[in-house]
Amino acid sequence: MAAMTREETEALIQEVLEIYPEKAKKDRAKHLAVNDQGLEKSSKCITSNRKSLPGVMTIRGCAYAGSRGVVWGPVKDMIHISHGPVGCGQYSRAGRRNYYIGTTGINTFVTMDFTSDFQEKDIVFGGDKKLAKLIGEIETLFPLNKGITVQSECPIGLIGDDIEAVSKKAAKEIGKDVVPIRCEGFRGVSQSLGHHIANDSIRDWVLGKRDGDDSFETTPYDVAVIGDYNIGGDAWSSRTLLEEMGLRVVAQWSGDGTLSEMELTPKVKLNLVHCYRSINYITRHMEEKYGIPWIEYNFFGPTKIAESLRTIAAQFDDKIKEGAERVIERYKADYEAVIAKYRPRLEGKKVMLFVGGLRPRHTIGAYEDLGMEVIGTGYEFGHNDDYDRTLKEMGNATLLYDDVTSYEFEEFVKKMKPDLIGSGIKEKYVFQKMGIPFRQMHSWDYSGPYHGYDGFAIFARDMDMTLNNPCWKQIQAPWKKPAANAEDAQRAAGGL
Amino acid sequence: MPEVMFRKDHNDKLIFYVAKKDLEETIASLEFESPEKWGGEIVLSDGQRYYLEPLPAQPKLPITLRVKRV
Ligand code: SF4
């Protein structure tokens, strides 16, 4: 389908909104917009970070998911207790594919689920005693843990348990950090507040640990990779590039990260922020308290990688600047070969995205490197500042949808007919059954890494094997195919 | 009386950031910006106005301060 004009896109939004009752229509209209590259501020065209409309199918998660799943979960040498009933932790266990190095159950614990498994009596009489006991058991069974976090599920906030007191007492007893986090699922409108709460808990309980301790030897080239959760190994394929250009990566937040890395972060010279949405709060804090500047970067696709490497290098001396050029030069043959191979197979294909923190805008460059075009994008839980950063990345008159409902998403897809959709697991099978190639872009559909030059090769291969898979030609039911001749038609009708 | 973080961005522009409100705006003008007086009326680039009790010296940025809505 040819690119839509501004009027056509606007008409499409109106048409899709038509089905809603008056009040719902008014509300949802604010979350759907036609992109205008001329705008500086997204607040002029789109509203975000508002409560989802009751009655629609939204794709969001809860604050507990934002803290336990996203920010804290990947910190590998700590044990994260899902405090409350068993389901929240068990159903989200190991789903995010944050890779890490270590021996699970001995010195690393990311894919395990620790829960206080609340029963009726814990709700009635309170769960503080159980929590204290649980921390003791953890210490006995897993003595190599470096610390514990208490991730509150909904009931904790409702029954008024004092997890702070228990944590403080337990921390003294076991001589390790025990961090209480008030990330009950009902707080806020999406997982986004959970990120913020998790950031604040790191600020209050972890970051200041090594203030005044200068025993850590620093170099002028120390950086921290912030907001890379190492999905399928993303942080590793990013880290190698930074190290090759001469920087020293002191900490990874939080994919394959450790507690001591987090404690050392205030010693670095520069914070490199990948997922702005989930972690910008802590970098802003570090800028204010420790004077560490931060910059955002994007390691999806060679164009953005080169741009980012140069921006990062510009913060350092000539040695690093040369290092950046050397890295770009070194991988040139590789990524040019990837583009030469896949671009002819993907050229001109249209993509629609609906994902979380950074991908709705960060992956656009990688698609464009392959000659593809993103015609619609949106965030599950983005805020204004995310859309601000998106306006310039998206083409004019493309569609923006915030906290899209499953109904709207399906209708948009039917009308805009993209060649590929990138979204989550809940959307995957619906669209595949509609016959549209789909990539699950939260955990890279069991693939990855997608960051860095090495990741780009995998990204390109995955997009190609999804989009050009012969199965899409088989998707139409035989009786719906236009019959080639009369005999076929009769057979299809069951007459032969 | 929102808590506001003032910071300089990469282009050396003064930024007004309120985490709770997702507000990240450039400051179009600040009434007093001299070494011995810093603050006063703040006009954001989208037209919103705030007032910051003037500080006796230019602060080290970034800094979080309370401001009043005008
Ligand atoms: S909303 Fe509450 S009950 Fe549901 S997963 Fe989140 S913390 Fe658990």
XYZ file of C-alpha atoms and ligand atoms in Angstrom:
574
model
C 0.000 0.000 0.000
C 1.309 3.437 -0.935
C 2.190 5.829 1.856
C -0.879 7.445 3.336
C -1.431 11.169 3.288
C -2.122 13.134 6.422
C -5.839 13.331 5.555
C -6.071 9.604 4.950
C -4.416 8.798 8.249
C -6.699 11.203 10.066
C -9.729 9.687 8.380
C -8.522 6.247 9.423
C -8.315 7.307 13.056
C -11.848 8.717 12.891
C -13.149 5.560 11.293
C -11.607 3.327 13.941
C -12.876 5.531 16.766
C -16.402 5.414 15.383
C -17.352 2.260 17.245
C -16.685 3.656 20.750
C -19.321 5.292 22.945
C -19.051 9.096 23.000
C -16.979 9.393 26.163
C -14.578 6.636 25.288
C -14.174 8.082 21.822
C -13.179 11.421 23.254
C -10.646 9.804 25.531
C -9.075 7.520 22.957
C -8.921 10.269 20.332
C -6.277 11.993 22.450
C -4.024 8.938 22.280
C -4.063 8.562 18.512
C -2.209 10.978 16.283
C -0.756 11.603 12.884
C 2.939 12.286 13.128
C 4.145 15.745 12.248
C 7.916 16.067 12.096
C 7.547 19.816 12.294
C 6.377 19.664 15.909
C 8.932 20.014 18.676
C 6.712 18.816 21.496
C 4.529 15.752 21.393
C 2.090 17.159 23.927
C 0.630 19.147 21.039
C -0.566 16.008 19.291
C -0.698 13.047 21.653
C -1.571 12.272 25.281
C 0.224 9.516 27.115
C 0.776 7.935 30.531
C -2.906 8.060 31.437
C -5.075 5.395 32.962
C -6.304 2.886 30.398
C -9.959 2.960 29.567
C -12.039 0.382 31.453
C -13.509 -2.162 29.093
C -10.855 -2.132 26.426
C -8.093 -4.687 26.035
C -4.862 -2.963 26.912
C -1.413 -4.457 26.651
C 0.092 -2.903 29.765
C 1.672 -4.450 32.837
C 1.752 -3.420 36.491
C 4.193 -1.551 38.726
C 5.418 -4.815 40.207
C 6.332 -5.952 36.699
C 8.248 -2.728 36.176
C 10.302 -3.163 39.316
C 10.646 -6.926 39.750
C 10.675 -7.808 36.088
C 12.473 -4.933 34.456
C 14.793 -2.962 36.682
C 15.691 -5.225 39.615
C 15.076 -8.665 38.166
C 18.234 -8.859 36.029
C 20.573 -7.959 38.927
C 21.966 -11.433 39.024
C 23.685 -11.881 42.361
C 20.749 -10.665 44.420
C 17.645 -12.612 45.309
C 14.406 -10.857 44.469
C 11.496 -11.972 46.607
C 8.080 -11.687 45.007
C 6.352 -10.820 48.234
C 2.709 -11.837 48.190
C 0.750 -14.610 46.465
C 2.618 -17.009 44.243
C 1.203 -16.097 40.828
C 2.779 -12.721 40.114
C 6.275 -14.128 40.298
C 5.664 -17.565 38.903
C 3.867 -16.465 35.749
C 6.529 -13.891 34.925
C 9.467 -16.090 35.826
C 12.343 -16.148 33.342
C 10.147 -14.777 30.575
C 12.299 -11.834 29.726
C 15.424 -13.673 28.668
C 17.918 -11.425 30.440
C 21.035 -13.470 29.856
C 23.706 -13.655 32.529
C 26.865 -15.480 33.407
C 26.961 -17.534 36.578
C 25.672 -20.738 38.104
C 21.980 -20.395 38.749
C 21.026 -21.291 42.296
C 24.609 -20.938 43.510
C 25.833 -17.421 42.854
C 23.234 -16.089 40.426
C 19.474 -16.253 40.676
C 17.824 -14.419 37.781
C 15.656 -17.185 36.359
C 14.517 -18.455 39.749
C 11.307 -17.449 41.460
C 11.385 -16.693 45.169
C 8.021 -15.962 46.708
C 6.455 -15.698 50.138
C 3.431 -17.545 48.712
C 0.764 -15.684 50.693
C -2.146 -17.702 52.031
C -5.386 -16.486 53.556
C -3.905 -16.397 57.041
C -1.082 -14.122 55.867
C -3.613 -11.675 54.505
C -5.600 -11.775 57.725
C -2.765 -11.737 60.240
C -0.078 -10.006 58.163
C 2.958 -11.458 56.436
C 5.830 -9.739 58.210
C 6.801 -12.788 60.245
C 6.731 -14.942 57.154
C 8.969 -12.472 55.331
C 11.521 -12.494 58.142
C 11.516 -16.283 58.174
C 11.855 -16.419 54.397
C 14.887 -14.149 54.437
C 16.502 -16.422 56.991
C 15.793 -19.488 54.860
C 17.238 -17.805 51.788
C 20.387 -17.022 53.698
C 20.750 -20.650 54.758
C 19.986 -22.184 51.387
C 21.706 -19.650 49.143
C 24.542 -18.199 51.209
C 26.331 -16.756 48.158
C 23.618 -14.205 47.460
C 24.878 -10.634 47.728
C 21.649 -9.108 48.895
C 17.889 -9.378 48.818
C 15.105 -7.212 47.468
C 11.524 -7.402 48.664
C 9.220 -6.742 45.734
C 5.719 -5.985 46.989
C 2.762 -7.446 45.183
C -0.692 -5.897 45.465
C -1.816 -7.347 48.827
C 1.189 -5.984 50.728
C 0.080 -2.410 50.271
C -3.530 -3.293 51.007
C -2.941 -5.014 54.344
C -0.365 -2.477 55.492
C 2.601 -4.730 56.229
C 5.744 -2.973 57.395
C 8.285 -4.459 55.038
C 10.722 -1.613 55.701
C 11.043 -2.581 59.374
C 11.470 -6.265 58.540
C 14.067 -5.466 55.894
C 16.084 -3.230 58.183
C 16.140 -5.827 60.903
C 16.985 -8.659 58.523
C 19.751 -6.629 56.879
C 21.428 -6.270 60.257
C 21.063 -9.954 61.004
C 22.466 -11.272 57.746
C 24.902 -8.415 57.195
C 23.769 -7.787 53.634
C 21.537 -5.329 51.820
C 17.836 -6.020 52.102
C 15.926 -3.539 49.973
C 12.178 -3.105 50.502
C 10.320 -1.878 47.427
C 6.793 -0.537 47.410
C 5.984 -1.533 43.857
C 2.477 -2.902 44.445
C 0.788 -3.587 41.147
C -2.038 -1.110 41.696
C 0.278 1.892 41.848
C 0.255 4.114 38.798
C -1.225 3.455 35.396
C 1.306 0.967 34.044
C 4.653 -0.682 34.700
C 6.227 2.715 34.191
C 5.683 3.797 37.784
C 7.304 0.539 38.855
C 10.460 1.604 37.009
C 10.398 4.905 38.847
C 9.854 3.269 42.237
C 12.679 0.813 41.533
C 14.970 3.699 40.539
C 14.129 5.502 43.750
C 14.845 2.403 45.824
C 18.258 2.057 44.180
C 18.882 5.722 44.954
C 17.883 5.332 48.593
C 19.363 1.931 49.408
C 22.248 1.202 47.047
C 23.837 4.132 45.320
C 25.390 5.879 48.280
C 27.069 2.743 49.629
C 30.562 3.682 48.496
C 30.425 7.414 49.030
C 33.690 8.519 50.571
C 35.390 5.227 49.719
C 38.059 5.868 47.085
C 39.624 2.428 47.044
C 38.191 1.720 43.603
C 40.781 2.639 40.990
C 39.200 4.758 38.321
C 40.338 5.696 34.826
C 39.324 8.696 32.719
C 37.464 6.301 30.423
C 35.035 4.748 32.890
C 31.431 4.509 31.730
C 28.314 2.657 32.813
C 25.847 1.060 30.434
C 22.482 2.043 31.857
C 19.149 0.615 30.765
C 20.349 -2.398 28.811
C 18.698 -5.527 30.145
C 20.771 -7.953 28.109
C 17.795 -9.490 26.350
C 19.251 -12.369 24.381
C 22.718 -10.924 25.068
C 22.098 -7.315 23.955
C 24.349 -5.753 26.559
C 27.241 -7.991 25.627
C 27.159 -7.068 21.957
C 26.997 -3.393 23.012
C 29.704 -3.627 25.607
C 32.269 -5.098 23.200
C 31.912 -2.064 20.921
C 32.449 0.362 23.781
C 35.450 -1.558 25.012
C 36.921 -1.782 21.546
C 36.835 1.976 21.225
C 38.829 2.275 24.419
C 36.225 2.834 27.136
C 36.033 0.826 30.323
C 32.564 -0.430 31.165
C 32.365 -0.414 34.949
C 28.733 -1.367 35.330
C 25.879 -2.903 33.391
C 22.404 -1.853 34.502
C 20.947 -4.176 34.963
C 21.266 -7.041 32.448
C 24.030 -9.371 33.652
C 24.648 -6.744 36.342
C 25.636 -7.139 39.951
C 25.016 -5.255 43.162
C 28.634 -4.142 43.418
C 28.549 -2.768 39.866
C 25.585 -0.648 40.867
C 27.407 0.590 43.939
C 30.411 1.555 41.823
C 28.434 3.486 39.245
C 28.815 6.857 41.018
C 32.548 6.577 40.262
C 32.166 6.605 36.463
C 32.736 9.575 34.156
C 29.699 9.165 31.946
C 26.423 7.288 32.054
C 25.285 5.827 28.750
C 21.513 5.471 28.675
C 19.861 3.025 26.317
C 16.359 2.537 27.695
C 15.573 6.085 28.728
C 12.076 5.308 29.960
C 12.946 2.787 32.630
C 16.074 4.290 34.086
C 16.428 8.008 33.347
C 15.411 8.845 36.934
C 18.560 7.395 38.436
C 20.871 9.007 35.884
C 19.283 12.374 36.579
C 19.887 11.762 40.256
C 23.522 10.818 39.652
C 23.984 13.940 37.568
C 22.717 16.093 40.402
C 24.460 14.317 43.260
C 27.720 13.174 41.691
C 27.973 15.454 38.657
C 28.019 12.533 36.229
C 26.651 13.571 32.846
C 24.484 11.163 30.887
C 23.698 10.739 27.236
C 21.244 8.617 25.364
C 22.437 6.318 22.629
C 20.973 3.844 20.176
C 22.685 0.621 19.136
C 20.103 -0.668 16.644
C 21.363 -0.775 13.054
C 24.652 0.548 11.623
C 23.495 4.113 10.943
C 22.413 4.714 14.534
C 25.339 2.768 15.960
C 27.864 4.923 14.107
C 26.003 8.075 15.113
C 25.929 6.957 18.750
C 29.553 5.847 18.867
C 30.557 9.282 17.593
C 28.368 11.132 20.080
C 29.755 9.062 22.920
C 33.323 9.571 21.686
C 32.770 13.328 21.465
C 32.575 13.355 25.270
C 36.158 12.057 25.491
C 39.603 12.812 24.095
C 41.070 12.082 20.659
C 42.116 8.591 21.617
C 38.480 7.564 22.063
C 37.374 9.511 19.002
C 39.878 7.591 16.912
C 38.732 4.440 18.665
C 35.154 5.060 17.549
C 36.216 5.545 13.928
C 38.309 2.395 14.137
C 35.356 0.374 15.415
C 33.036 1.693 12.720
C 35.665 0.907 10.069
C 36.305 -2.538 11.445
C 32.693 -3.665 11.215
C 31.984 -1.925 7.933
C 32.578 -4.941 5.716
C 30.384 -7.051 8.016
C 27.364 -4.826 8.090
C 27.632 -3.924 4.438
C 27.506 -7.620 3.648
C 24.417 -7.972 5.843
C 22.712 -5.101 4.055
C 23.745 -6.412 0.635
C 22.250 -9.780 1.463
C 18.991 -8.782 3.110
C 18.086 -5.380 1.769
C 16.970 -6.704 -1.643
C 14.668 -9.151 0.166
C 13.186 -6.545 2.502
C 13.284 -3.316 0.511
C 10.095 -1.286 0.618
C 8.368 -3.463 3.205
C 6.174 -1.699 5.737
C 6.364 -2.277 9.459
C 4.057 -1.468 12.349
C 5.386 -1.510 15.897
C 3.844 -1.474 19.318
C 6.299 -2.139 22.083
C 7.577 -0.851 25.419
C 10.346 1.409 26.624
C 12.673 2.354 23.795
C 11.968 0.090 20.861
C 9.099 1.978 19.267
C 11.651 4.628 18.279
C 15.074 2.987 18.614
C 14.497 0.172 16.138
C 13.267 2.477 13.360
C 16.840 3.140 12.183
C 17.614 -0.560 11.923
C 14.543 -1.142 9.747
C 15.503 1.801 7.580
C 18.998 0.403 7.129
C 17.300 -2.605 5.571
C 15.195 -0.427 3.299
C 12.030 -0.945 5.321
C 9.672 1.724 6.512
C 7.925 2.029 9.856
C 4.416 3.301 9.147
C 2.974 3.146 12.642
C 4.398 3.027 16.119
C 3.342 3.403 19.721
C 4.295 2.834 23.324
C 2.604 0.683 25.907
C 3.612 2.947 28.751
C 5.569 5.823 27.195
C 5.379 9.363 28.520
C 5.474 12.710 26.773
C 9.246 12.747 26.720
C 9.261 9.451 24.806
C 6.937 10.804 22.149
C 9.033 13.983 21.990
C 11.933 11.779 21.019
C 9.839 9.862 18.504
C 8.423 12.673 16.359
C 11.652 13.214 14.434
C 12.365 9.524 13.971
C 9.052 8.749 12.303
C 8.073 9.850 8.815
C 5.501 12.567 8.297
C 1.858 11.476 8.319
C 2.698 8.107 9.889
C 0.465 6.871 12.670
C 1.174 7.154 16.393
C -0.917 5.207 18.874
C -0.448 5.367 22.622
C -1.542 2.457 24.833
C -3.327 1.081 21.795
C -6.287 -1.204 22.466
C -6.326 -4.569 20.785
C -9.392 -3.531 18.804
C -7.708 -0.395 17.470
C -4.512 -2.227 16.669
C -6.336 -4.883 14.666
C -8.354 -2.297 12.765
C -5.279 -0.216 11.954
C -3.515 -3.303 10.693
C -6.451 -4.313 8.523
C -6.486 -0.897 6.907
C -2.778 -0.128 6.683
C -1.766 -3.635 5.654
C 1.797 -3.706 6.976
C 4.143 -6.446 5.769
C 5.450 -7.034 9.275
C 4.291 -6.307 12.807
C 6.542 -6.098 15.829
C 4.785 -6.309 19.192
C 4.290 -8.622 22.165
C 3.264 -12.188 22.792
C -0.384 -11.256 23.386
C -0.605 -9.792 19.899
C 1.496 -12.398 18.147
C -0.983 -15.168 17.489
C -3.863 -12.877 16.608
C -1.878 -11.297 13.822
C -0.276 -14.515 12.680
C -3.733 -15.992 12.294
C -4.661 -12.959 10.243
C -1.803 -14.027 7.959
C 0.584 -11.230 8.808
C 4.252 -11.883 9.560
C 4.966 -11.020 13.175
C 8.021 -10.655 15.404
C 7.722 -10.615 19.168
C 9.837 -7.559 19.918
C 9.972 -7.674 23.718
C 12.246 -10.684 24.100
C 13.251 -10.833 20.421
C 11.075 -13.891 19.807
C 13.575 -16.236 21.456
C 16.385 -14.792 19.352
C 18.825 -11.921 19.772
C 20.955 -10.099 20.528
C 19.795 -7.236 18.322
C 22.101 -4.527 19.698
C 25.420 -3.653 18.110
C 26.844 -4.721 14.778
C 26.696 -8.401 15.661
C 23.115 -7.968 16.738
C 22.194 -6.235 13.490
C 23.147 -9.337 11.502
C 20.752 -11.390 13.622
C 18.060 -8.732 13.417
C 18.248 -8.689 9.615
C 18.169 -12.470 9.376
C 15.186 -12.701 11.727
C 13.178 -10.082 9.866
C 13.899 -11.854 6.590
C 13.037 -15.321 7.806
C 9.794 -14.076 9.296
C 8.706 -11.892 6.437
C 9.726 -14.135 3.572
C 8.644 -17.370 5.187
C 6.737 -19.496 2.654
C 4.111 -20.310 5.279
C 2.331 -16.989 4.725
C 1.290 -18.174 1.288
C -0.413 -21.207 2.796
C -2.479 -19.258 5.245
C -5.673 -18.908 3.249
C -8.198 -21.703 3.624
C -8.405 -23.762 0.422
C -12.109 -23.051 -0.037
C -11.492 -19.338 0.030
C -8.911 -19.423 -2.727
C -10.151 -18.448 -6.166
C -10.517 -21.813 -7.894
C -8.090 -22.451 -10.752
C -10.619 -24.478 -12.728
C -14.057 -25.917 -12.338
C -12.888 -29.290 -11.087
C -10.905 -27.724 -8.296
C -13.863 -25.616 -7.386
C -16.062 -28.670 -7.140
C -13.511 -30.515 -5.068
C -13.184 -27.551 -2.789
C -16.924 -27.492 -2.391
C -16.808 -31.148 -1.393
C -18.514 -32.332 -4.567
C -15.841 -34.757 -5.852
C 4.808 24.065 44.419
C 6.366 21.435 42.211
C 9.918 20.209 42.715
C 11.833 21.020 39.608
C 15.196 19.844 38.402
C 17.152 22.474 36.520
C 19.833 21.162 34.213
C 21.794 22.100 31.131
C 21.345 19.907 28.078
C 24.017 19.119 25.499
C 23.386 22.330 23.635
C 23.862 24.230 26.873
C 20.193 25.113 27.049
C 18.590 25.338 30.465
C 16.043 22.552 30.985
C 13.111 22.478 33.380
C 12.197 18.942 34.429
C 9.389 17.748 36.690
C 9.522 13.977 37.040
C 6.028 13.640 38.518
C 4.470 15.520 35.625
C 6.621 14.253 32.771
C 7.416 17.798 32.016
C 10.706 18.351 30.229
C 10.815 21.814 28.706
C 13.482 24.252 27.688
C 13.488 27.490 29.596
C 12.854 30.366 27.248
C 13.779 33.022 29.757
C 14.879 33.356 33.347
C 14.465 36.724 35.019
C 17.796 36.865 36.868
C 20.803 35.011 35.599
C 23.661 37.027 37.031
C 26.379 35.624 39.338
C 24.843 37.290 42.403
C 21.165 36.680 41.673
C 19.631 33.629 40.008
C 15.943 32.899 39.669
C 12.812 34.970 39.451
C 10.194 34.463 36.830
C 10.678 31.500 34.524
C 9.050 31.289 31.134
C 9.081 27.883 29.472
C 9.209 27.504 25.722
C 5.601 26.328 25.716
C 4.505 29.505 27.481
C 4.027 28.176 31.035
C 5.218 30.498 33.762
C 6.744 29.691 37.131
C 8.463 31.664 39.859
C 11.661 30.720 41.628
C 12.665 32.597 44.757
C 15.956 34.153 43.573
C 19.115 32.496 44.866
C 22.021 34.643 46.084
C 24.429 32.906 43.692
C 24.419 30.893 40.520
C 23.863 27.273 41.590
C 25.821 24.284 40.397
C 23.609 22.474 37.916
C 21.748 20.201 37.914
C 19.833 21.169 41.020
C 16.370 20.377 42.337
C 14.419 23.355 43.677
C 10.865 24.219 44.571
C 9.122 26.697 42.329
C 5.727 28.378 42.357
C 3.223 28.411 39.568
C 2.434 31.890 38.272
S -1.274 -6.255 39.463
Fe -0.823 -6.996 41.532
S -1.584 -9.098 41.570
Fe -1.367 -8.509 39.408
S 0.709 -9.199 38.808
Fe 0.856 -7.047 39.484
S 1.409 -7.200 41.655
Fe 0.600 -9.200 41.054
